CSV table of C-alpha atoms in Angstrom, one decimal:
chain,number,residue,atom,x,y,z
A,1,MET,CA,32.2,4.7,14.7
A,2,ALA,CA,33.7,8.1,13.7
A,3,GLY,CA,33.8,9.6,10.2
A,4,VAL,CA,30.8,7.9,8.7
A,5,VAL,CA,29.4,10.0,5.9
A,6,ALA,CA,25.7,9.5,5.3
A,7,ALA,CA,25.5,11.3,1.9
A,8,HIS,CA,26.3,9.5,-1.3
A,9,PRO,CA,26.7,10.8,-4.9
A,10,PRO,CA,23.5,10.8,-7.0
A,11,VAL,CA,23.1,7.9,-9.5
A,12,PRO,CA,24.4,9.1,-12.9
A,13,ARG,CA,22.0,8.6,-15.7
A,14,LEU,CA,23.6,6.9,-18.6
A,15,PRO,CA,22.9,8.5,-22.0
A,16,ARG,CA,20.6,6.7,-24.4
A,17,SER,CA,21.7,6.0,-27.9
A,18,ALA,CA,20.6,8.5,-30.5
A,19,GLY,CA,18.5,5.9,-32.3
A,20,ALA,CA,16.3,3.4,-30.5
A,21,PRO,CA,16.0,-0.2,-31.9
A,22,GLY,CA,14.0,-0.1,-35.1
A,23,ALA,CA,14.7,3.5,-35.8
A,24,ALA,CA,15.9,2.6,-39.3
A,25,ARG,CA,12.6,0.9,-39.9
A,26,ARG,CA,10.7,4.2,-39.8
A,27,LEU,CA,10.6,5.5,-43.3
A,28,PRO,CA,10.1,9.3,-43.7
A,29,GLN,CA,6.6,9.8,-44.9
A,30,LEU,CA,7.5,12.5,-47.5
A,31,MET,CA,9.9,10.2,-49.3
A,32,PRO,CA,7.3,7.9,-50.9
A,33,VAL,CA,5.2,10.8,-51.9
A,34,ALA,CA,8.1,12.6,-53.5
A,35,LEU,CA,9.0,9.4,-55.4
A,36,VAL,CA,5.4,9.0,-56.5
A,37,ILE,CA,5.4,12.5,-57.9
A,38,ALA,CA,8.8,12.1,-59.5
A,39,ALA,CA,7.8,8.8,-61.1
A,40,THR,CA,4.5,10.2,-62.4
A,41,VAL,CA,6.2,13.2,-64.0
A,42,LEU,CA,8.9,11.0,-65.6
A,43,CYS,CA,6.3,8.6,-66.9
A,44,ILE,CA,4.2,11.4,-68.4
A,45,GLY,CA,7.3,13.0,-70.0
A,46,THR,CA,8.3,9.7,-71.6
A,47,ARG,CA,5.0,8.1,-72.3
A,48,ASP,CA,5.5,8.2,-76.0
A,49,LEU,CA,8.8,6.3,-75.6
A,50,PHE,CA,7.6,3.4,-73.4
A,51,ASN,CA,3.8,3.2,-73.5
A,52,PRO,CA,2.0,5.7,-75.7
A,53,GLU,CA,-1.3,3.9,-75.2
A,54,LEU,CA,-1.6,5.3,-71.7
A,55,SER,CA,-2.9,8.9,-71.4
A,56,VAL,CA,-1.7,11.6,-69.2
A,57,TRP,CA,-4.8,11.4,-67.0
A,58,THR,CA,-4.1,7.7,-66.6
A,59,TYR,CA,-0.7,8.5,-65.0
A,60,VAL,CA,-2.2,11.2,-62.9
A,61,TRP,CA,-4.9,8.9,-61.5
A,62,ILE,CA,-2.3,6.2,-60.9
A,63,GLY,CA,-0.2,8.8,-59.0
A,64,LEU,CA,-3.2,9.8,-56.9
A,65,GLY,CA,-4.0,6.2,-56.1
A,66,LEU,CA,-0.4,5.6,-55.0
A,67,MET,CA,-0.5,8.6,-52.7
A,68,LEU,CA,-3.8,7.5,-51.2
A,69,PHE,CA,-2.3,4.1,-50.6
A,70,ARG,CA,0.8,5.6,-48.9
A,71,GLY,CA,-1.4,7.7,-46.6
A,72,TRP,CA,-3.4,4.6,-45.5
A,73,TRP,CA,-0.3,2.5,-45.3
A,74,GLU,CA,1.7,4.9,-43.1
A,75,ARG,CA,-1.3,5.5,-40.7
A,76,TRP,CA,-2.9,2.1,-40.4
A,77,GLY,CA,-1.7,-0.6,-42.9
A,78,VAL,CA,1.9,-1.1,-41.8
A,79,HIS,CA,1.0,-1.1,-38.1
A,80,GLY,CA,-1.9,-3.6,-38.2
A,81,ARG,CA,-1.3,-7.4,-37.7
A,82,THR,CA,-3.9,-8.3,-40.3
A,83,THR,CA,-3.2,-5.6,-42.9
A,84,ALA,CA,0.6,-5.4,-43.0
A,85,VAL,CA,1.4,-8.6,-45.0
A,86,PRO,CA,-1.7,-8.4,-47.4
A,87,GLY,CA,-1.0,-4.7,-48.0
A,88,PHE,CA,2.7,-5.3,-48.8
A,89,ALA,CA,1.7,-8.2,-51.1
A,90,LEU,CA,-0.8,-6.1,-53.1
A,91,HIS,CA,1.6,-3.1,-53.2
A,92,SER,CA,4.3,-5.4,-54.6
A,93,LEU,CA,2.0,-6.8,-57.2
A,94,ALA,CA,0.9,-3.2,-58.2
A,95,CYS,CA,4.5,-2.1,-58.5
A,96,LEU,CA,5.3,-5.1,-60.7
A,97,VAL,CA,2.4,-4.2,-63.0
A,98,LEU,CA,3.3,-0.5,-63.1
A,99,CYS,CA,7.0,-1.3,-63.9
A,100,ALA,CA,5.8,-3.6,-66.7
A,101,LEU,CA,3.7,-0.7,-68.2
A,102,ASN,CA,6.5,1.9,-67.7
A,103,PRO,CA,9.9,1.0,-66.3
A,104,LEU,CA,10.3,4.5,-64.8
A,105,TYR,CA,7.9,3.4,-62.1
A,106,GLY,CA,11.0,1.6,-60.8
A,107,PHE,CA,11.9,4.9,-59.1
A,108,TYR,CA,8.9,4.5,-56.8
A,109,ALA,CA,9.1,0.7,-56.6
A,110,PHE,CA,12.4,1.1,-54.7
A,111,VAL,CA,10.4,2.1,-51.5
A,112,GLY,CA,9.3,-1.6,-51.3
A,113,TYR,CA,12.6,-2.5,-49.7
A,114,PHE,CA,11.9,-0.2,-46.8
A,115,ASP,CA,8.4,-1.5,-46.5
A,116,ALA,CA,9.7,-5.1,-46.4
A,117,VAL,CA,12.1,-4.2,-43.5
A,118,ARG,CA,9.1,-2.8,-41.6
A,119,VAL,CA,6.8,-5.7,-42.1
A,120,PHE,CA,9.0,-8.8,-42.0
A,121,ARG,CA,11.7,-10.3,-39.8
A,122,TRP,CA,14.5,-12.7,-40.7
A,123,PRO,CA,14.4,-15.1,-42.4
A,124,VAL,CA,10.9,-14.3,-44.0
A,125,LEU,CA,12.3,-10.8,-44.9
A,126,TRP,CA,14.1,-12.5,-47.9
A,127,LEU,CA,10.8,-13.2,-49.5
A,128,GLY,CA,9.8,-9.5,-49.3
A,129,VAL,CA,13.2,-8.6,-50.8
A,130,VAL,CA,12.7,-11.0,-53.7
A,131,ALA,CA,9.2,-9.6,-54.3
A,132,VAL,CA,10.5,-6.0,-54.5
A,133,ALA,CA,13.5,-7.2,-56.6
A,134,MET,CA,11.2,-8.5,-59.2
A,135,SER,CA,9.7,-5.0,-59.7
A,136,THR,CA,13.0,-3.2,-59.7
A,137,GLY,CA,14.6,-5.8,-61.9
A,138,LEU,CA,11.8,-5.4,-64.4
A,139,SER,CA,12.2,-1.7,-64.4
A,140,GLN,CA,16.0,-2.0,-65.0
A,141,ALA,CA,15.3,-4.6,-67.8
A,142,GLY,CA,13.1,-2.0,-69.7
A,143,GLY,CA,9.6,-3.1,-68.8
A,144,TRP,CA,7.8,-6.2,-70.0
A,145,ARG,CA,9.1,-5.9,-73.5
A,146,GLY,CA,12.7,-5.9,-72.3
A,147,ALA,CA,12.1,-8.8,-69.9
A,148,TRP,CA,10.3,-10.8,-72.6
A,149,GLY,CA,13.1,-10.1,-75.1
A,150,ALA,CA,15.9,-11.1,-72.7
A,151,PRO,CA,14.6,-13.2,-69.8
A,152,TRP,CA,18.0,-14.3,-68.8
A,153,LEU,CA,18.9,-10.6,-68.2
A,154,TYR,CA,15.8,-10.1,-66.2
A,155,LEU,CA,16.6,-13.1,-64.0
A,156,LEU,CA,20.2,-11.8,-63.6
A,157,LEU,CA,18.9,-8.4,-62.6
A,158,ILE,CA,16.6,-10.0,-60.0
A,159,VAL,CA,19.6,-11.9,-58.5
A,160,ILE,CA,21.8,-8.8,-58.4
A,161,ASN,CA,19.0,-6.7,-56.8
A,162,VAL,CA,18.4,-9.5,-54.2
A,163,GLY,CA,22.1,-9.7,-53.5
A,164,LEU,CA,22.7,-6.0,-53.1
A,165,SER,CA,19.5,-5.1,-51.2
A,166,GLY,CA,19.6,-8.3,-49.2
A,167,THR,CA,23.2,-7.5,-48.1
A,168,MET,CA,22.3,-4.0,-47.1
A,169,THR,CA,19.3,-5.2,-45.3
A,170,LEU,CA,21.3,-7.8,-43.5
A,171,VAL,CA,23.9,-5.2,-42.5
A,172,GLU,CA,21.1,-3.0,-41.2
A,173,HIS,CA,19.6,-6.0,-39.3
A,174,ARG,CA,22.9,-6.7,-37.6
A,175,ARG,CA,23.3,-3.0,-36.7
A,176,GLU,CA,19.8,-2.9,-35.1
A,177,GLU,CA,20.7,-6.1,-33.1
A,178,ALA,CA,23.8,-4.3,-31.9
A,179,VAL,CA,21.7,-1.2,-31.0
A,180,THR,CA,19.3,-3.4,-29.1
A,181,ARG,CA,22.0,-5.1,-27.2
A,182,ARG,CA,23.5,-1.7,-26.3
A,183,GLU,CA,20.1,-0.4,-25.1
A,184,GLU,CA,19.7,-3.5,-22.9
A,185,THR,CA,23.2,-3.1,-21.5
A,186,VAL,CA,22.5,0.6,-20.7
A,187,HIS,CA,19.3,-0.5,-19.0
A,188,GLN,CA,21.0,-3.1,-17.0
A,189,LEU,CA,23.7,-0.7,-16.0
A,190,GLU,CA,21.1,1.8,-14.7
A,191,VAL,CA,19.4,-0.9,-12.7
A,192,ALA,CA,22.8,-1.9,-11.3
A,193,LEU,CA,23.6,1.7,-10.4
A,194,ARG,CA,20.2,2.0,-8.6
A,195,GLU,CA,20.8,-1.2,-6.7
A,196,ASN,CA,24.3,-0.1,-5.8
A,197,ALA,CA,23.0,3.2,-4.5
A,198,ALA,CA,20.4,1.4,-2.4
A,199,LEU,CA,23.1,-0.9,-1.1
A,200,GLN,CA,25.3,2.0,-0.3
A,201,THR,CA,22.5,3.6,1.7
A,202,GLN,CA,21.9,0.4,3.5
A,203,LEU,CA,25.6,0.0,4.3
A,204,VAL,CA,25.8,3.6,5.6
A,205,THR,CA,22.8,3.0,7.8
A,206,GLN,CA,24.2,-0.2,9.1
A,207,ALA,CA,27.5,1.5,9.8
A,208,ARG,CA,25.8,4.3,11.6
A,209,GLU,CA,23.8,1.9,13.8
A,210,SER,CA,26.9,-0.2,14.4
A,211,GLY,CA,28.7,2.9,15.5
A,212,ILE,CA,25.9,3.8,17.9
A,213,LEU,CA,25.9,0.3,19.4
A,214,GLU,CA,29.7,0.4,19.8
A,215,GLU,CA,29.5,3.8,21.5
A,216,ARG,CA,26.8,2.5,23.8
A,217,ALA,CA,28.8,-0.6,24.7
A,218,ARG,CA,31.8,1.6,25.4
A,219,LEU,CA,29.8,3.9,27.7
A,220,SER,CA,28.5,0.8,29.4
A,221,ARG,CA,32.0,-0.5,30.0
A,222,GLU,CA,33.2,2.9,31.2
A,223,ILE,CA,30.3,3.3,33.7
A,224,HIS,CA,30.9,-0.2,35.0
A,225,ASP,CA,34.7,0.2,35.3
A,226,THR,CA,34.7,3.7,36.8
A,227,VAL,CA,31.4,4.9,38.3
A,228,ALA,CA,30.1,1.6,39.5
A,229,GLN,CA,33.4,0.4,40.8
A,230,GLY,CA,34.0,3.7,42.5
A,231,LEU,CA,30.6,3.7,44.2
A,232,LEU,CA,31.2,0.1,45.3
A,233,GLY,CA,34.5,1.3,46.9
A,234,VAL,CA,32.8,4.2,48.6
A,235,ILE,CA,30.1,1.8,50.1
A,236,THR,CA,32.8,-0.5,51.3
A,237,GLN,CA,34.8,2.3,53.0
A,238,LEU,CA,31.6,3.7,54.6
A,239,GLU,CA,30.6,0.3,56.0
A,240,ALA,CA,34.1,0.0,57.5
A,241,VAL,CA,33.8,3.2,59.5
A,242,ASP,CA,33.4,2.5,63.2
A,243,ILE,CA,32.1,5.5,65.1
A,244,ASP,CA,30.0,5.8,68.3
A,245,ASP,CA,28.6,9.3,67.6
A,246,PRO,CA,24.9,8.8,66.7
A,247,ALA,CA,24.8,11.9,64.6
A,248,ALA,CA,27.9,11.0,62.6
A,249,ARG,CA,26.6,7.4,62.2
A,250,ALA,CA,23.3,8.7,60.8
A,251,ARG,CA,25.2,10.8,58.3
A,252,ILE,CA,27.4,7.9,57.3
A,253,ASP,CA,24.3,5.6,56.9
A,254,ARG,CA,22.6,8.2,54.7
A,255,ALA,CA,25.7,8.5,52.6
A,256,GLY,CA,25.9,4.7,52.3
A,257,GLN,CA,22.3,4.6,51.3
A,258,ALA,CA,22.8,7.3,48.6
A,259,ALA,CA,25.8,5.5,47.3
A,260,ARG,CA,23.9,2.2,47.1
A,261,GLU,CA,21.1,3.9,45.2
A,262,SER,CA,23.6,5.5,42.8
A,263,LEU,CA,25.2,2.1,42.3
A,264,ALA,CA,21.9,0.6,41.5
A,265,GLU,CA,21.2,3.3,38.9
A,266,ALA,CA,24.7,2.9,37.5
A,267,ARG,CA,24.1,-0.9,37.1
A,268,ARG,CA,20.8,-0.3,35.4
A,269,ALA,CA,22.5,2.1,33.0
A,270,VAL,CA,25.1,-0.5,32.3
A,271,VAL,CA,22.4,-3.0,31.4
A,272,ALA,CA,20.5,-0.5,29.3
A,273,LEU,CA,23.5,0.6,27.4
A,274,ALA,CA,24.8,-2.9,26.8
A,275,SER,CA,24.9,-4.0,23.1
A,276,PRO,CA,21.7,-5.8,22.0
A,277,HIS,CA,23.6,-8.2,19.8
A,278,LEU,CA,22.6,-11.8,20.5
A,279,ASP,CA,26.2,-13.2,20.2
A,280,GLY,CA,25.0,-16.4,18.6
A,281,ALA,CA,22.2,-17.1,21.1
A,282,ASP,CA,18.6,-17.2,20.1
A,283,LEU,CA,16.1,-14.6,21.2
A,284,PRO,CA,14.6,-16.5,24.2
A,285,THR,CA,18.1,-17.3,25.6
A,286,ALA,CA,19.2,-13.6,25.2
A,287,LEU,CA,16.0,-12.4,26.9
A,288,HIS,CA,16.5,-14.9,29.8
A,289,GLY,CA,20.0,-13.6,30.4
A,290,LEU,CA,18.7,-10.0,30.2
A,291,VAL,CA,15.8,-10.6,32.6
A,292,ARG,CA,18.1,-12.3,35.1
A,293,ARG,CA,20.7,-9.6,35.1
A,294,TRP,CA,18.1,-6.8,35.3
A,295,SER,CA,16.3,-8.5,38.2
A,296,GLU,CA,19.5,-8.8,40.1
A,297,SER,CA,20.4,-5.1,39.6
A,298,SER,CA,17.0,-3.6,40.1
A,299,GLY,CA,15.7,-5.9,42.9
A,300,VAL,CA,12.4,-6.4,41.1
A,301,ALA,CA,11.2,-10.0,40.5
A,302,ALA,CA,11.1,-10.7,36.8
A,303,THR,CA,10.2,-13.8,34.7
A,304,LEU,CA,10.1,-14.6,31.0
A,305,VAL,CA,7.3,-16.7,29.4
A,306,VAL,CA,7.8,-18.0,25.8
A,307,GLU,CA,4.7,-19.0,23.8
A,308,GLY,CA,4.8,-20.7,20.4
A,309,ALA,CA,7.7,-22.3,18.5
A,310,PRO,CA,10.8,-20.1,18.8
A,311,SER,CA,12.5,-19.2,15.5
A,312,ARG,CA,14.9,-16.6,14.4
A,313,SER,CA,13.7,-13.3,12.7
A,314,PRO,CA,15.6,-10.4,11.2
A,315,HIS,CA,14.5,-8.2,14.1
A,316,ASP,CA,15.6,-10.2,17.2
A,317,ALA,CA,18.2,-7.6,18.2
A,318,GLU,CA,15.5,-4.9,18.1
A,319,LEU,CA,13.3,-6.8,20.4
A,320,VAL,CA,16.2,-7.2,22.9
A,321,ARG,CA,16.7,-3.5,22.8
A,322,ILE,CA,12.9,-2.9,23.3
A,323,ALA,CA,13.0,-5.2,26.3
A,324,GLN,CA,16.0,-3.2,27.7
A,325,GLU,CA,14.2,0.1,27.3
A,326,ALA,CA,10.9,-1.2,28.8
A,327,LEU,CA,12.7,-2.8,31.8
A,328,SER,CA,14.7,0.4,32.4
A,329,ASN,CA,11.4,2.4,32.5
A,330,VAL,CA,10.0,-0.2,35.0
A,331,ALA,CA,13.0,0.2,37.2
A,332,ARG,CA,13.0,3.9,37.2
A,333,HIS,CA,9.3,4.9,37.2
A,334,SER,CA,6.9,2.1,38.1
A,335,ALA,CA,7.7,1.2,41.7
A,336,ALA,CA,6.7,-2.3,40.7
A,337,ARG,CA,7.3,-5.5,42.7
A,338,ARG,CA,7.0,-7.9,39.8
A,339,THR,CA,7.5,-7.8,36.1
A,340,THR,CA,6.6,-10.5,33.5
A,341,LEU,CA,7.9,-10.6,29.9
A,342,THR,CA,5.9,-12.7,27.4
A,343,LEU,CA,7.5,-13.6,24.1
A,344,THR,CA,5.0,-14.9,21.6
A,345,PHE,CA,5.8,-16.5,18.2
A,346,THR,CA,3.1,-16.6,15.6
A,347,THR,CA,3.2,-17.3,11.8
A,348,ASP,CA,3.2,-13.6,10.9
A,349,GLU,CA,5.0,-11.8,13.8
A,350,VAL,CA,7.0,-12.0,17.0
A,351,ARG,CA,5.4,-10.1,19.9
A,352,LEU,CA,7.0,-9.1,23.2
A,353,ASP,CA,4.8,-8.0,26.1
A,354,VAL,CA,6.4,-6.4,29.2
A,355,ARG,CA,3.8,-6.2,32.1
A,356,ASP,CA,4.5,-4.7,35.5
A,357,ASP,CA,2.3,-4.3,38.6
A,358,GLY,CA,3.5,-0.8,39.3
A,359,GLN,CA,1.6,2.5,39.8
A,360,GLY,CA,0.8,3.0,36.1
A,361,PHE,CA,0.0,6.2,34.4
A,362,LEU,CA,-2.7,8.0,32.6
A,363,ILE,CA,-2.8,7.5,28.8
A,364,SER,CA,-4.3,10.6,27.0
A,365,GLY,CA,-7.1,10.0,24.5
A,366,ALA,CA,-5.0,11.5,21.6
A,367,ASP,CA,-2.3,8.9,22.1
A,368,ALA,CA,-4.2,5.9,23.2
A,369,PRO,CA,-3.8,3.1,22.5
A,370,ALA,CA,-0.9,3.2,19.9
A,371,VAL,CA,1.8,5.2,21.5
A,372,GLY,CA,1.0,6.2,25.0
A,373,PRO,CA,1.4,9.6,26.6
A,374,PRO,CA,3.8,12.2,25.2
A,375,ASP,CA,7.4,11.8,26.3
A,376,GLY,CA,8.1,13.8,29.5
A,377,ALA,CA,4.4,14.1,30.4
A,378,SER,CA,3.4,13.8,34.0
A,379,THR,CA,0.1,13.5,35.9
A,380,ALA,CA,-0.4,13.6,39.6
A,381,GLY,CA,-0.1,10.2,41.3
A,382,CYS,CA,1.4,8.6,38.2
A,383,ARG,CA,4.9,7.9,37.1
A,384,THR,CA,6.7,10.1,34.5
A,385,VAL,CA,7.4,8.6,31.1
A,386,GLY,CA,10.8,9.6,29.7
A,387,HIS,CA,12.4,9.3,26.3
A,388,GLY,CA,12.3,5.5,26.3
A,389,ILE,CA,8.8,5.4,24.6
A,390,ALA,CA,10.0,7.6,21.8
A,391,GLY,CA,13.1,5.5,21.3
A,392,MET,CA,11.1,2.3,21.2
A,393,ARG,CA,8.6,3.8,18.8
A,394,ALA,CA,11.4,5.0,16.4
A,395,ARG,CA,13.1,1.7,16.6
A,396,LEU,CA,10.0,-0.3,15.7
A,397,GLU,CA,9.1,2.1,12.9
A,398,ARG,CA,12.4,1.3,11.2
A,399,CYS,CA,11.5,-2.4,11.1
A,400,ASN,CA,7.8,-1.9,10.3
A,401,GLY,CA,6.8,-3.0,13.8
A,402,THR,CA,4.1,-1.6,16.1
A,403,LEU,CA,4.1,-0.4,19.7
A,404,THR,CA,1.1,-0.5,22.0
A,405,LEU,CA,0.8,0.8,25.6
A,406,GLU,CA,-1.9,-0.2,28.1
A,407,SER,CA,-1.9,1.5,31.5
A,408,ALA,CA,-4.0,3.2,34.1
A,409,PRO,CA,-3.2,4.9,37.4
A,410,GLY,CA,-2.7,2.1,40.0
A,411,ARG,CA,-3.1,-0.7,37.5
A,412,GLY,CA,0.4,-1.1,36.2
A,413,CYS,CA,1.5,-1.0,32.6
A,414,VAL,CA,1.8,-3.3,29.6
A,415,VAL,CA,4.2,-2.5,26.8
A,416,SER,CA,3.6,-4.6,23.6
A,417,ALA,CA,6.0,-4.6,20.7
A,418,ALA,CA,5.4,-6.6,17.6
A,419,VAL,CA,7.7,-7.1,14.6
A,420,PRO,CA,7.1,-9.0,11.3
A,421,ARG,CA,8.8,-12.4,10.8
């Protein structure tokens, strides 16, 4: 397959919203302190108007107590499961008492709405809003004297405060829900983009492998239709030559023998390059056909033994290719007279063992027993191992399989490939 591009654009990172869910619930810490100071100064300045019985130092100590409470509340109280609700209730009661003593404390009592949003969730949040509205309404009514003199006005102010603050809080609640949904959507989009990038990489890999297999199949057909058929024609023509000269006959026989050997190599190449796709057949059936065709082309007796209950696995085609590579090595290097393939199905893996009775080779200590000798290595009296071992190893690594070689000079070789089920 031509024109396959392996690279793909990086996954874009979607921007996060400026405010995470619950950002509006974080009250700036300096705001309550500023309101405490402002309320304290106003109460001291108007103490003769509202409550002359309270001294200046009383207002100062009240202000210091409120600031100490805000420090504890912001650091520990509002974040604790056992302190948030009791702390809010005591603070609301304290604000109600302070507004009764001096209505100007209503400037500070307003922060209770923010505290309610941070402590409660709907629908319990309405109770917190009502508790704060009692303090702010009392402040707007003029303290306890005004509420006592016009209780209907105090109740009306509570209703108005609950309506206004509740409406604003409800709008903020809806906005936070929208922000939360948007954040979840952004997260889902990022996950989808990562999955799409992984899928694109997988598709590119599959396309590349498909292109390689198609090219191998094309080469197999080309060799079969051109080189193999041409050699077969040469052999036929040489066999038809009738000549009495012994020297010429010897040359013709040698040429015929060379052509037959080249034809056998071409047929082995055709088998090795053939596509490993199973074409609907199960793995044992595909291997039976491969063993039969290879035995006919190589002249080496070969049998397939199946152990366990056959079942399909994602790596059946890889095992077919491993069998092709191993049999190709046997035909080219081992000088074997017999080869046995054993296909074993277990609960965890599928294992293919290719055993021959050829001349074997020496496995170096650095490579034994996992991978065998280095590709291209050669020792005296032993066969040379080509690039087939590296190809099988790389193929098995891609599917988390393992390759094991067992061999010794004069004792044949066993190639074992195992893939997970």
